[in-house]
Coordinates of C-alpha atoms and ligand atoms in Angstrom, one line a residue:
X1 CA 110.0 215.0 207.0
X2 CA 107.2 213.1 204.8
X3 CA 106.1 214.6 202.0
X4 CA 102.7 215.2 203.3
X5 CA 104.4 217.0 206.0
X6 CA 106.1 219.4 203.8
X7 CA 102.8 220.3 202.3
X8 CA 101.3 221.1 205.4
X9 CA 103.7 223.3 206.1
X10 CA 103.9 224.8 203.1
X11 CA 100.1 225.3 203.4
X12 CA 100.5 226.4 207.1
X13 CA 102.7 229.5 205.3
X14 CA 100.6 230.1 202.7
X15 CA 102.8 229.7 199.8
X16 CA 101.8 228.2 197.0
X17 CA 104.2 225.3 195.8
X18 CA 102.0 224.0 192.6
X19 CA 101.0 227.0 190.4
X20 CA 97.3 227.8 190.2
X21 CA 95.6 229.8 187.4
X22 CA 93.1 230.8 189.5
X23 CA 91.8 234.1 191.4
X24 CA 92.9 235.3 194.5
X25 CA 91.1 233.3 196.4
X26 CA 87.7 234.9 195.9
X27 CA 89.4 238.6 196.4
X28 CA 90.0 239.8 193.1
X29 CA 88.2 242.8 192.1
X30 CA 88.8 243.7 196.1
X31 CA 90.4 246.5 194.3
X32 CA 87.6 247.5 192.4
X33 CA 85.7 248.6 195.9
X34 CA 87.9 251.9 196.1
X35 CA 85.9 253.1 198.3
X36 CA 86.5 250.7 200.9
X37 CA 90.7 250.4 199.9
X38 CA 92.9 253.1 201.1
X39 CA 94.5 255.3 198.0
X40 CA 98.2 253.7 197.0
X41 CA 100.4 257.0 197.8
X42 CA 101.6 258.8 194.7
X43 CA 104.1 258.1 192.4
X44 CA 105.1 259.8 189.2
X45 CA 106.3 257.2 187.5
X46 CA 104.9 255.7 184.6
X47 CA 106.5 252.2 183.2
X48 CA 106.6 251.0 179.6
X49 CA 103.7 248.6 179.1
X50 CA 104.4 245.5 178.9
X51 CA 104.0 243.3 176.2
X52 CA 105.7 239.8 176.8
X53 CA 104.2 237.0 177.2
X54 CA 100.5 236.2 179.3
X55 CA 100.9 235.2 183.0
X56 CA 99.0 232.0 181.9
X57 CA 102.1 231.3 179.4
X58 CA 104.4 232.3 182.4
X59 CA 102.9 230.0 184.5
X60 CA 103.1 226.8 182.3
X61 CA 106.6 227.7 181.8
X62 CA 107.5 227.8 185.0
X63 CA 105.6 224.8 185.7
X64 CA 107.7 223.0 182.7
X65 CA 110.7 223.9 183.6
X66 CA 111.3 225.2 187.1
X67 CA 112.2 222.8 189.7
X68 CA 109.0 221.6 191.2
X69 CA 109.7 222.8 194.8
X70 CA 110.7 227.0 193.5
X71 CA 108.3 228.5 196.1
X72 CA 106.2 230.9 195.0
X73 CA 104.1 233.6 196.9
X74 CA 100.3 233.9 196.2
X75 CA 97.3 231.9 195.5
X76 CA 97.6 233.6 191.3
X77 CA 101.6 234.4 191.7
X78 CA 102.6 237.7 190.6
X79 CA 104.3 238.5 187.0
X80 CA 106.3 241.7 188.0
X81 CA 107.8 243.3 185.1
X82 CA 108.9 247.1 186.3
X83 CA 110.3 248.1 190.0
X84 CA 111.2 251.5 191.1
X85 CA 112.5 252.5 194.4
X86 CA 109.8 251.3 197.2
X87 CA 107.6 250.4 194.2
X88 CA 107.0 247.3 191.7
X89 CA 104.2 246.8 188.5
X90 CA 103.0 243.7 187.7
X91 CA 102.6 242.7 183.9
X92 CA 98.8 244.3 184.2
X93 CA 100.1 247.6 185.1
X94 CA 98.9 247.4 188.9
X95 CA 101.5 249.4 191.2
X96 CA 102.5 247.6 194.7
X97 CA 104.0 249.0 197.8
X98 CA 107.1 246.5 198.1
X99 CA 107.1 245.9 201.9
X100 CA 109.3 242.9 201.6
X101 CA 112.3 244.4 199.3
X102 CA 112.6 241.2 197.5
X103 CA 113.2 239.0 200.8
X104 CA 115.2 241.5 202.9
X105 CA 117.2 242.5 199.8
X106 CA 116.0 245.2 198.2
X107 CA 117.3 248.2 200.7
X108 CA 117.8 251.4 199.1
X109 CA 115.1 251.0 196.4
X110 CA 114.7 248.9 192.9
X111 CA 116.7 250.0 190.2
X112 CA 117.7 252.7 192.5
X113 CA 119.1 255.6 189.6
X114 CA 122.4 256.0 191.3
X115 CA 123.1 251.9 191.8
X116 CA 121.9 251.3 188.5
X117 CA 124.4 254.0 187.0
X118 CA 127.2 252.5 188.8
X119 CA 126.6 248.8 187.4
X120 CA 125.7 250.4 183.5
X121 CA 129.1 252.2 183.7
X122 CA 131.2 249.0 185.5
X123 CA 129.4 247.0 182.5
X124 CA 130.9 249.3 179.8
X125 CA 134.4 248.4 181.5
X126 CA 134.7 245.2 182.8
X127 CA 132.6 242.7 183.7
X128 CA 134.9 240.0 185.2
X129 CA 138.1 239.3 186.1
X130 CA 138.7 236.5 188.9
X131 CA 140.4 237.2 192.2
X132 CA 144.2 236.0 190.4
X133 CA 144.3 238.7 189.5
X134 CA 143.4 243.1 190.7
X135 CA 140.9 245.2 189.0
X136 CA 140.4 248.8 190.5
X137 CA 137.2 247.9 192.1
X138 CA 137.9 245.8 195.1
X139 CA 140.4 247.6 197.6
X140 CA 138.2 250.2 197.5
X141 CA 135.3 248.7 198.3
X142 CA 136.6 246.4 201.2
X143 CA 138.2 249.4 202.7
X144 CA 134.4 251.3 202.5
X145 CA 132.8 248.1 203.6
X146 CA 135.6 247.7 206.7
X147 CA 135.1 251.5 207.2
X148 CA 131.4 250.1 208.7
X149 CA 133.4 247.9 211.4
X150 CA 135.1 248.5 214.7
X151 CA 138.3 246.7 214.4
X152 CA 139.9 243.7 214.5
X153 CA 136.8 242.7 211.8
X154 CA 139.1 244.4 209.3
X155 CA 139.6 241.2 206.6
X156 CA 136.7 240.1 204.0
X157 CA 136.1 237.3 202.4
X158 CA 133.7 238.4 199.5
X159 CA 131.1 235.5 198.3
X160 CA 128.2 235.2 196.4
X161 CA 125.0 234.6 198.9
X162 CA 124.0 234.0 202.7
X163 CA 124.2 230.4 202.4
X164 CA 128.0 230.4 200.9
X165 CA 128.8 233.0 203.4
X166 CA 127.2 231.0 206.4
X167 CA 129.1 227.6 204.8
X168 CA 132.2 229.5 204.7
X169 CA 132.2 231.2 208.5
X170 CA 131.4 227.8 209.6
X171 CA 134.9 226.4 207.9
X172 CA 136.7 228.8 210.0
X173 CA 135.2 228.7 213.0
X174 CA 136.6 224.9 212.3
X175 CA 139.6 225.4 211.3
X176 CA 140.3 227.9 213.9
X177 CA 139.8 226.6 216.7
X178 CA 140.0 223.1 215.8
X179 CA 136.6 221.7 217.7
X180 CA 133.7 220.6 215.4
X181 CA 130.3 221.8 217.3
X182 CA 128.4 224.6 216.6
X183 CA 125.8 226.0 218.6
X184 CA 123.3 227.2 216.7
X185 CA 119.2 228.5 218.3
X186 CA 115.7 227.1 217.0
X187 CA 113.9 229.2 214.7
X188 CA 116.8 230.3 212.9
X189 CA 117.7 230.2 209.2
X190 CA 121.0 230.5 207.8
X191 CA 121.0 229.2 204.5
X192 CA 119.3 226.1 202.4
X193 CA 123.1 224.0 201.1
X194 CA 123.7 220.9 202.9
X195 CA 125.8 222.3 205.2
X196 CA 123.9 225.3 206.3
X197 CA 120.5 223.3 206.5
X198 CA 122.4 221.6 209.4
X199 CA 122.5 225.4 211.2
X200 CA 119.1 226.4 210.3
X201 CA 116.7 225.1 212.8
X202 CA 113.4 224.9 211.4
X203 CA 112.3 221.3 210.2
X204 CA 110.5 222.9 207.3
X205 CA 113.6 223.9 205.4
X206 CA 115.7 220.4 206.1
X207 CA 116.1 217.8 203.7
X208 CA 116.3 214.1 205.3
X209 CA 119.8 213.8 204.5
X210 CA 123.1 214.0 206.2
X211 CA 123.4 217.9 206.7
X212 CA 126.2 219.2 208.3
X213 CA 127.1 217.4 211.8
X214 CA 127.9 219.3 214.6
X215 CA 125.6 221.3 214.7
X216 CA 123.2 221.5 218.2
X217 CA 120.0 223.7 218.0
X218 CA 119.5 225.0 221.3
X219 CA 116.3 226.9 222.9
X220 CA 115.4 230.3 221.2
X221 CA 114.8 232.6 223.4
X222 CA 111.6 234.3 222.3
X223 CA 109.7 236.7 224.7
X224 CA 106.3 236.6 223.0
X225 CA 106.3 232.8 222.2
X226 CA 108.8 231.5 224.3
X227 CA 108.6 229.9 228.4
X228 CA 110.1 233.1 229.5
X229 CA 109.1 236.9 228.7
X230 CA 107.9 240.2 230.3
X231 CA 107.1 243.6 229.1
X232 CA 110.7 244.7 229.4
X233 CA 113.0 242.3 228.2
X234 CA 113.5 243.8 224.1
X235 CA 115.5 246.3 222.4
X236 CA 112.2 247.2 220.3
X237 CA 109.7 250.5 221.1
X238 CA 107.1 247.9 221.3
X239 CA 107.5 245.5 224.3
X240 CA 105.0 242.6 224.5
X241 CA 101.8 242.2 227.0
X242 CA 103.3 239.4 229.0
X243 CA 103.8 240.9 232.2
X244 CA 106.8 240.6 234.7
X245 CA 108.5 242.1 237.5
X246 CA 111.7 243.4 235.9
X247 CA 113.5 246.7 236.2
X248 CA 114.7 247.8 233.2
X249 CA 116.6 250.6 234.8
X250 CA 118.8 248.3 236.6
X251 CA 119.5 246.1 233.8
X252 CA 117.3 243.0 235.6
X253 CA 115.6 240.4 233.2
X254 CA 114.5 237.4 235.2
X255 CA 113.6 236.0 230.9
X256 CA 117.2 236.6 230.3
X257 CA 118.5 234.7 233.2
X258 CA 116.0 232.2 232.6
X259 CA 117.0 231.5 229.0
X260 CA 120.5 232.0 229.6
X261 CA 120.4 228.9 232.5
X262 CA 118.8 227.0 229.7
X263 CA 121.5 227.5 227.1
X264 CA 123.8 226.4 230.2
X265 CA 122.2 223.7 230.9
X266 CA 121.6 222.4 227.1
X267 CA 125.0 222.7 226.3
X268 CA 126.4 220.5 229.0
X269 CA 123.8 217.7 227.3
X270 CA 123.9 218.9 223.7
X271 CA 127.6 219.3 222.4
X272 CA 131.0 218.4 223.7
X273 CA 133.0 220.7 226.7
X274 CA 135.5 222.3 223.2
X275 CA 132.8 224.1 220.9
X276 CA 133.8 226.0 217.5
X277 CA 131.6 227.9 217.9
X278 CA 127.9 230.0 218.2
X279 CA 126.3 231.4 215.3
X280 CA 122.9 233.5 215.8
X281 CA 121.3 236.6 214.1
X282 CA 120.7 239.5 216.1
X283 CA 117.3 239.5 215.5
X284 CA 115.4 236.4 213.7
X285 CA 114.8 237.1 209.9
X286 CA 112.4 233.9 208.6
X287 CA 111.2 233.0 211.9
X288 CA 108.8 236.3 211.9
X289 CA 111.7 238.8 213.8
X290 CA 111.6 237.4 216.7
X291 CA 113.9 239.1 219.7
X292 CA 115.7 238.0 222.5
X293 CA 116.1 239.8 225.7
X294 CA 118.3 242.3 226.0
X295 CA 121.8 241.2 226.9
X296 CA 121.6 237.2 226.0
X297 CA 123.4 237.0 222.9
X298 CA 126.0 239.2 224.9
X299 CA 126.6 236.9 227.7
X300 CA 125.4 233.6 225.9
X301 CA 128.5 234.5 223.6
X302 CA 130.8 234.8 226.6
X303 CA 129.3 231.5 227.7
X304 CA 130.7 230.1 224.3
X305 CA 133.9 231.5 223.7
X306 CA 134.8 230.2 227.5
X307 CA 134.2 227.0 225.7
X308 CA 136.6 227.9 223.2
X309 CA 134.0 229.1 220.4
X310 CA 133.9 232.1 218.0
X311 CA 131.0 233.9 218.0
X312 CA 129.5 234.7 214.4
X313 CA 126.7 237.0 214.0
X314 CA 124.6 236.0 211.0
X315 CA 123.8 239.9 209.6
X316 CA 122.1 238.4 206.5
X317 CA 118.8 240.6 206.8
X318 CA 119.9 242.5 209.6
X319 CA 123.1 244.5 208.6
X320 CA 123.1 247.5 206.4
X321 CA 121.4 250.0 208.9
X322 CA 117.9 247.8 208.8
X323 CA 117.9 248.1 212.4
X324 CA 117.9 251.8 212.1
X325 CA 119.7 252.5 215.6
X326 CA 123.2 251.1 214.0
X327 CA 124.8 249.5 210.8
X328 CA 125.2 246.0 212.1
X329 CA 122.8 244.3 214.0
X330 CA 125.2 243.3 216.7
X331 CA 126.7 247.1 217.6
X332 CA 122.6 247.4 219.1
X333 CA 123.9 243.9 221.5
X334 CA 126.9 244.8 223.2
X335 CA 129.3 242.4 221.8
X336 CA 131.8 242.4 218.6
X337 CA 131.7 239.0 217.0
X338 CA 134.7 236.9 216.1
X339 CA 133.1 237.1 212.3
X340 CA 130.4 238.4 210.4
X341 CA 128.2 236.9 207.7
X342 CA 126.7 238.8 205.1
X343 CA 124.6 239.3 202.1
X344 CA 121.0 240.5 200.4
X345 CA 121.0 243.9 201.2
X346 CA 124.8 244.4 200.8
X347 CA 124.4 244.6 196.5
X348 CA 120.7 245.7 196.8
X349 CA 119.2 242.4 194.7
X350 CA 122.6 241.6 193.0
X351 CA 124.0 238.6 193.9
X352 CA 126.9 238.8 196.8
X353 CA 127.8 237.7 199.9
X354 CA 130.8 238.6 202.4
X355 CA 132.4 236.7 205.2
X356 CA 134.2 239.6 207.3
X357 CA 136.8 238.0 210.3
X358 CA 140.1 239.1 211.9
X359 CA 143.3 238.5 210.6
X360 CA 144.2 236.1 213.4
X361 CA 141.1 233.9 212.5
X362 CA 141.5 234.3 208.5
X363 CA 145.1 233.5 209.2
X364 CA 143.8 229.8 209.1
X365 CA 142.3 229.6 205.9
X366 CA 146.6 229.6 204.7
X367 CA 146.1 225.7 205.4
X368 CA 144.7 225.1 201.8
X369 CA 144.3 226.7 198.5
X370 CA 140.5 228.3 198.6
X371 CA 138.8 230.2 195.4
X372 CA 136.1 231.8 194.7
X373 CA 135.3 232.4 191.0
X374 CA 132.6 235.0 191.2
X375 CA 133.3 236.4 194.6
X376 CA 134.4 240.1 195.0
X377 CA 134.1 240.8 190.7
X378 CA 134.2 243.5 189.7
X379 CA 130.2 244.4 189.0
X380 CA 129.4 243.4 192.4
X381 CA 132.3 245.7 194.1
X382 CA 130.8 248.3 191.7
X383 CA 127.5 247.9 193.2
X384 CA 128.4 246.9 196.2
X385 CA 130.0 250.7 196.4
X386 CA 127.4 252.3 195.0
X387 CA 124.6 251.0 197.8
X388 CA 127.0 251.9 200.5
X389 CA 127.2 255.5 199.3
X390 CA 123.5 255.9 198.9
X391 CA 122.6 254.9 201.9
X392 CA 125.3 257.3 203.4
X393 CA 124.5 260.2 201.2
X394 CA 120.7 259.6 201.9
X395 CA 120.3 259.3 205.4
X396 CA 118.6 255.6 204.8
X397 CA 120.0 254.2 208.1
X398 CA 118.4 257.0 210.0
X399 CA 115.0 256.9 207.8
X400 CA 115.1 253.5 208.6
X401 CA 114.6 254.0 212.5
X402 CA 112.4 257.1 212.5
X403 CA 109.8 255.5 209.7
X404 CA 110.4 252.0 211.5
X405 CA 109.0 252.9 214.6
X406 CA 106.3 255.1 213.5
X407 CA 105.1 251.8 211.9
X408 CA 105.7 249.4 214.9
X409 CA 103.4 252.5 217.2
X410 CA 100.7 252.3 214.8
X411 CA 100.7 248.5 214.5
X412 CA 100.6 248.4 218.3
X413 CA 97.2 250.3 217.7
X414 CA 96.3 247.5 215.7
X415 CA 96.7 245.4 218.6
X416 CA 94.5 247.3 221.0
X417 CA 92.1 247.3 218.0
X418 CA 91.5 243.3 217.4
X419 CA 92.0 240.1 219.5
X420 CA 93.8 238.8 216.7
X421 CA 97.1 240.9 216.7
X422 CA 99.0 238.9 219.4
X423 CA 102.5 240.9 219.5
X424 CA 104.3 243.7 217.4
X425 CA 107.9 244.0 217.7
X426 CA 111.3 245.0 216.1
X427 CA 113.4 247.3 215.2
X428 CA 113.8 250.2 212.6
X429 CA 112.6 248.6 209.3
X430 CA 112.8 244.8 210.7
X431 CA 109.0 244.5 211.5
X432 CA 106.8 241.8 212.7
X433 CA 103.1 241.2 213.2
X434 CA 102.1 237.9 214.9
X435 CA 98.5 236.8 214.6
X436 CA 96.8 234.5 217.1
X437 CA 93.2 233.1 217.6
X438 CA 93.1 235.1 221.2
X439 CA 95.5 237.2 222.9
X440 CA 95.2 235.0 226.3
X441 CA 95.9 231.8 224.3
X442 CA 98.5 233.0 222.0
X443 CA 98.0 230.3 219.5
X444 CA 99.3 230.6 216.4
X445 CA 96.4 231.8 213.8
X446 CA 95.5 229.3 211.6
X447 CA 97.0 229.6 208.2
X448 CA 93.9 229.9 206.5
X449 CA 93.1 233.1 208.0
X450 CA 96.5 234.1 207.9
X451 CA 96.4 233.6 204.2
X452 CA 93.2 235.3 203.4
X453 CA 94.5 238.5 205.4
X454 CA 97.8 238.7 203.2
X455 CA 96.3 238.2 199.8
X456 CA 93.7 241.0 200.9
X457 CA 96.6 243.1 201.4
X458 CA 98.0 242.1 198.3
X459 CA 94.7 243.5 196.1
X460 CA 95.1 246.4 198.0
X461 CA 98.8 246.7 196.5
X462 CA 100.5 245.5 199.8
X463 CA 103.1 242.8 199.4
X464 CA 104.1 241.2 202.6
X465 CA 106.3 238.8 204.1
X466 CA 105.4 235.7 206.2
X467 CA 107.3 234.2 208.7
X468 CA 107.6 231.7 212.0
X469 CA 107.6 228.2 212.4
X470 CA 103.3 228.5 212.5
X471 CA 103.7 231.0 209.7
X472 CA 101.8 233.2 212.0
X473 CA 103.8 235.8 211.3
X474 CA 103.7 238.9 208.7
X475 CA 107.1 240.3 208.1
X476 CA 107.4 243.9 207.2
X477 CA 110.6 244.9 205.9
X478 CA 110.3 247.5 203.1
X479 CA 113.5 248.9 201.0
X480 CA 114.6 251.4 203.7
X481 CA 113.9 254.8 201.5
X482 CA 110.1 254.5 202.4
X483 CA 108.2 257.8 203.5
X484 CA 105.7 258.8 206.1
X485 CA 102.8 258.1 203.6
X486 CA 103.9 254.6 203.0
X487 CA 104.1 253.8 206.3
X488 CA 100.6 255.2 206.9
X489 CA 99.0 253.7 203.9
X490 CA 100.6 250.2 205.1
X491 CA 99.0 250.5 208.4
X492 CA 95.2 251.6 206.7
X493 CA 95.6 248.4 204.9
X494 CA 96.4 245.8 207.6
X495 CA 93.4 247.8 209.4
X496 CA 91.2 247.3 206.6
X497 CA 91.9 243.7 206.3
X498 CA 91.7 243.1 210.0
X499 CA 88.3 244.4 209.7
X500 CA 87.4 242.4 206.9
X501 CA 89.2 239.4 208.9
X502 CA 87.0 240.1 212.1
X503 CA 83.8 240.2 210.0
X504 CA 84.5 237.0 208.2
X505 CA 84.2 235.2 211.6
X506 CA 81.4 237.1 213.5
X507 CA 79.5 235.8 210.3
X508 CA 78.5 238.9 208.8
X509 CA 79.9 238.6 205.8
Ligands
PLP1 C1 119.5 235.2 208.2 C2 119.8 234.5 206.9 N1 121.0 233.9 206.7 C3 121.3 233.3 205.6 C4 120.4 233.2 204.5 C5 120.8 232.5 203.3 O1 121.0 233.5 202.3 P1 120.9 233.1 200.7 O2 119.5 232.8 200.4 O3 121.5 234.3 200.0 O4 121.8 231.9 200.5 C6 119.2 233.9 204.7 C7 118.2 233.8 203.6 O5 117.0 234.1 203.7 C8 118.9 234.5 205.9 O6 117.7 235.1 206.1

């Protein structure tokens, strides 16, 4: 992809690439007209003022010394300095509601107290050790995380991101089975290295170099956006308006068989009869949460493994009770996966990542010496603990589904309320919002727009997520220990900037 290309997408998102020291694009001091913006709910905590360095100073830092391609959200990017719980300051003392958790990562709050105890009192011990040899931590914490899983997913391979994670399930899917192709869909994102750009299929994250080979996107099966979709095809409490003649009693999905005859039919074009395997998320994260119909990742696995594949369930955004209705994203599909890749939420913003297989498949990896210096330390297993508890001892899994789908009924409010809200859709706190120029067209909304509605939601103290090939997509996926009132106030501001939106084009303001 040309450089010029890259821009346009990156415009087309709305994030800003070269750092500006300029306004909000003509919205700041949005806040200022209180009586227009709905009240941020209340918080009683106060953060130390901060007294570092201006954002101006920040700024030509970062432009010094930062590689030249760190994305960066906002027109005049944020300096945050102080984050509690489902809450973040910026270096002017202005409180946001964090509806993005960091990318996905953030799930039981910032600098939740009990997490944060866990990592100050692992500090005071031991920081590091390396996997030659024990430290207390570990067994532990493999047996908790394992505790989460239905057998045979009983052995991990702890690592330090998605990307390593994805890298690594894709070496035994090799090594396993001894066949080189995975299938992987379009849309999806599994990691920025050179070997997982070759699994993530959208053109905006790939270099023009050699990425992995072997790996063959193949349709996504989207219901909103896709060739095939009805109002009964998604595990979500908000279907889409595409009509169809399905019975969802019976289990019929004519978009299901549709999509699956396509992933047939690709595969006797697009990789060779011996595959290693199929790697898909349960829901998609960076392409704006978009969902299949019910039973196709099911059956398209089947499909695979009769090919001789593993199936490996990318759980990057979607594990950790997100979904609300379970902990992992694929116990909601109706199929156990052959391996499991994880990472963000599992260490709440600390860096770590786990691969999690069966002992017959991790049985290969005997072939070769394999290390991983960082992976499994002790402050990770420490913290890794600590956010399994909390979200146990706190009921976040089950807050996740009943605050989750308050949210997706009032957005689907939103979308009786204006033309431009084309689809809502999800599942416990894994939210999305796609905006098109008309609901009959269901084209993409320009990026302009798109952009002007987000940073309007940002004055307002909103920070959102955007998503989709188009970015035509906000993502809303908060730290799961949101309440009632953040939900609500979340919803009055999308409203708000909705109006504002549909005023800005009938020309009245
Ligand atoms: C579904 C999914 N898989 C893998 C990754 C890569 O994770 P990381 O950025 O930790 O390498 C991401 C990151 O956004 C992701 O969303």
């Amino acid at each position: 992809m040309s450089v010029r290309m890259r821009s346009l997408f990156v415009a087309r998102i709305g994030i800003s690439r070269r750092l500006s020291s300029g306004n909000g694009g003509g919205l700041a001091g949005q806040r200022g007209k209180a009586q227009c913006a709905p009240q941020l709910p209340a918080c009683d905590i106060e953060p130390q003022k901060y007294q570092g360095r201006s954002q101006q100073e920040h700024l030509s830092l970062r432009r010094s010394h930062l590689s030249p391609f760190t994305l960066s959200y906002y027109h005049s990017p944020l300096l945050l300095h102080h984050g509690y719980m489902q809450w973040l300051w910026d270096a002017d003392g202005r409180r946001y509601l964090d509806f993005y958790g960091g990318i996905v990562t953030v799930i039981v709050g910032h600098c939740h107290p009990k997490v944060t105890a866990a990592a100050q009192q692992q500090l005071g011990h031991l920081w590091h050790t390396s996997n030659v040899y024990m430290h207390p931590g570990i067994g532990p914490y493999m047996e908790k995380l394992c505790s989460t899983l239905p057998p045979p997913l009983q052995v991990v391979f702890l690592v330090n991101s998605g990307s390593e994670a994805n890298d690594l399930a894709m070496l035994l899917a090799r090594i396993h089975t001894g066949n080189h192709s995975i299938i992987t869909l379009r849309g999806s994102y599994h990691g920025g290295t050179q070997a997982t750009m070759g699994l993530t299929s959208i053109s905006s994250w790939k270099f023009n170099v050699a990425a992995a080979s072997g790996c063959a996107p193949v349709m996504c099966p989207d219901v909103y956006r896709g060739l095939w979709g009805g109002s009964k095809c998604r595990d979500s409490p908000v279907q889409t308006t595409r009509s169809c003649n399905c019975h969802s009693d019976t289990g019929e999905c004519q978009a299901r068989e549709a999509y699956l005859s396509e992933f047939r039919e690709l595969l006797l074009s697009a990789a060779p009869l011996r595959l290693a395997g199929f790697i898909a998320e349960p829901i998609q994260g960076v392409n704006g949460v978009v969902q299949y119909p019910r039973g196709f990742l099911s059956e398209a696995a089947n499909i695979v493994r009769a090919r001789g594949g593993l199936y490996i369930s990318d759980e990057v955004q979607t594990g950790f009770g997100r979904l609300g209705s379970h902990f992992w994203g694929f116990q909601s599909l109706g199929v156990t996966p052959d391996i499991i890749t994880t990472a963000k939420g599992i260490a709440n913003g600390f860096p770590m990542g786990a691969v999690v297989t069966t002992p017959d498949i991790a049985a290969c990896m005997g072939e070769a010496l394999s290390f991983n210096t960082f992976g499994g330390g002790p402050l990770a297993c420490a913290i890794g603990s600590a956010v399994l508890q909390v979200i146990d001892e706190e009921g976040l899994m089950q807050n996740a589904e009943a605050r989750g789908t308050d949210l997706m009924l009032q957005l689907s409010d939103l979308r009786k309320e204006f033309e431009v809200v084309g689809d809502v859709r999800g599942k416990g706190l894994m939210v999305g919002l796609e905006l098109v120029r008309s609901k009959e067209s269901r084209e993409p909304l320009p990026p302009t727009d798109m952009r002007r509605i987000w940073e309007d939601c940002k004055e307002m103290g909103l920070l959102l997520g955007i998503g989709g090939i188009f970015g035509q997509t906000f993502r809303l996926k908060p730290p799961m220990c949101i309440s009632q009132e953040d939900v609500d106030f979340a919803v009055a501001v999308l409203r708000l900037a909705l109006q504002r939106h549909t005023l800005r084009k009938s020309g009245e303001v």
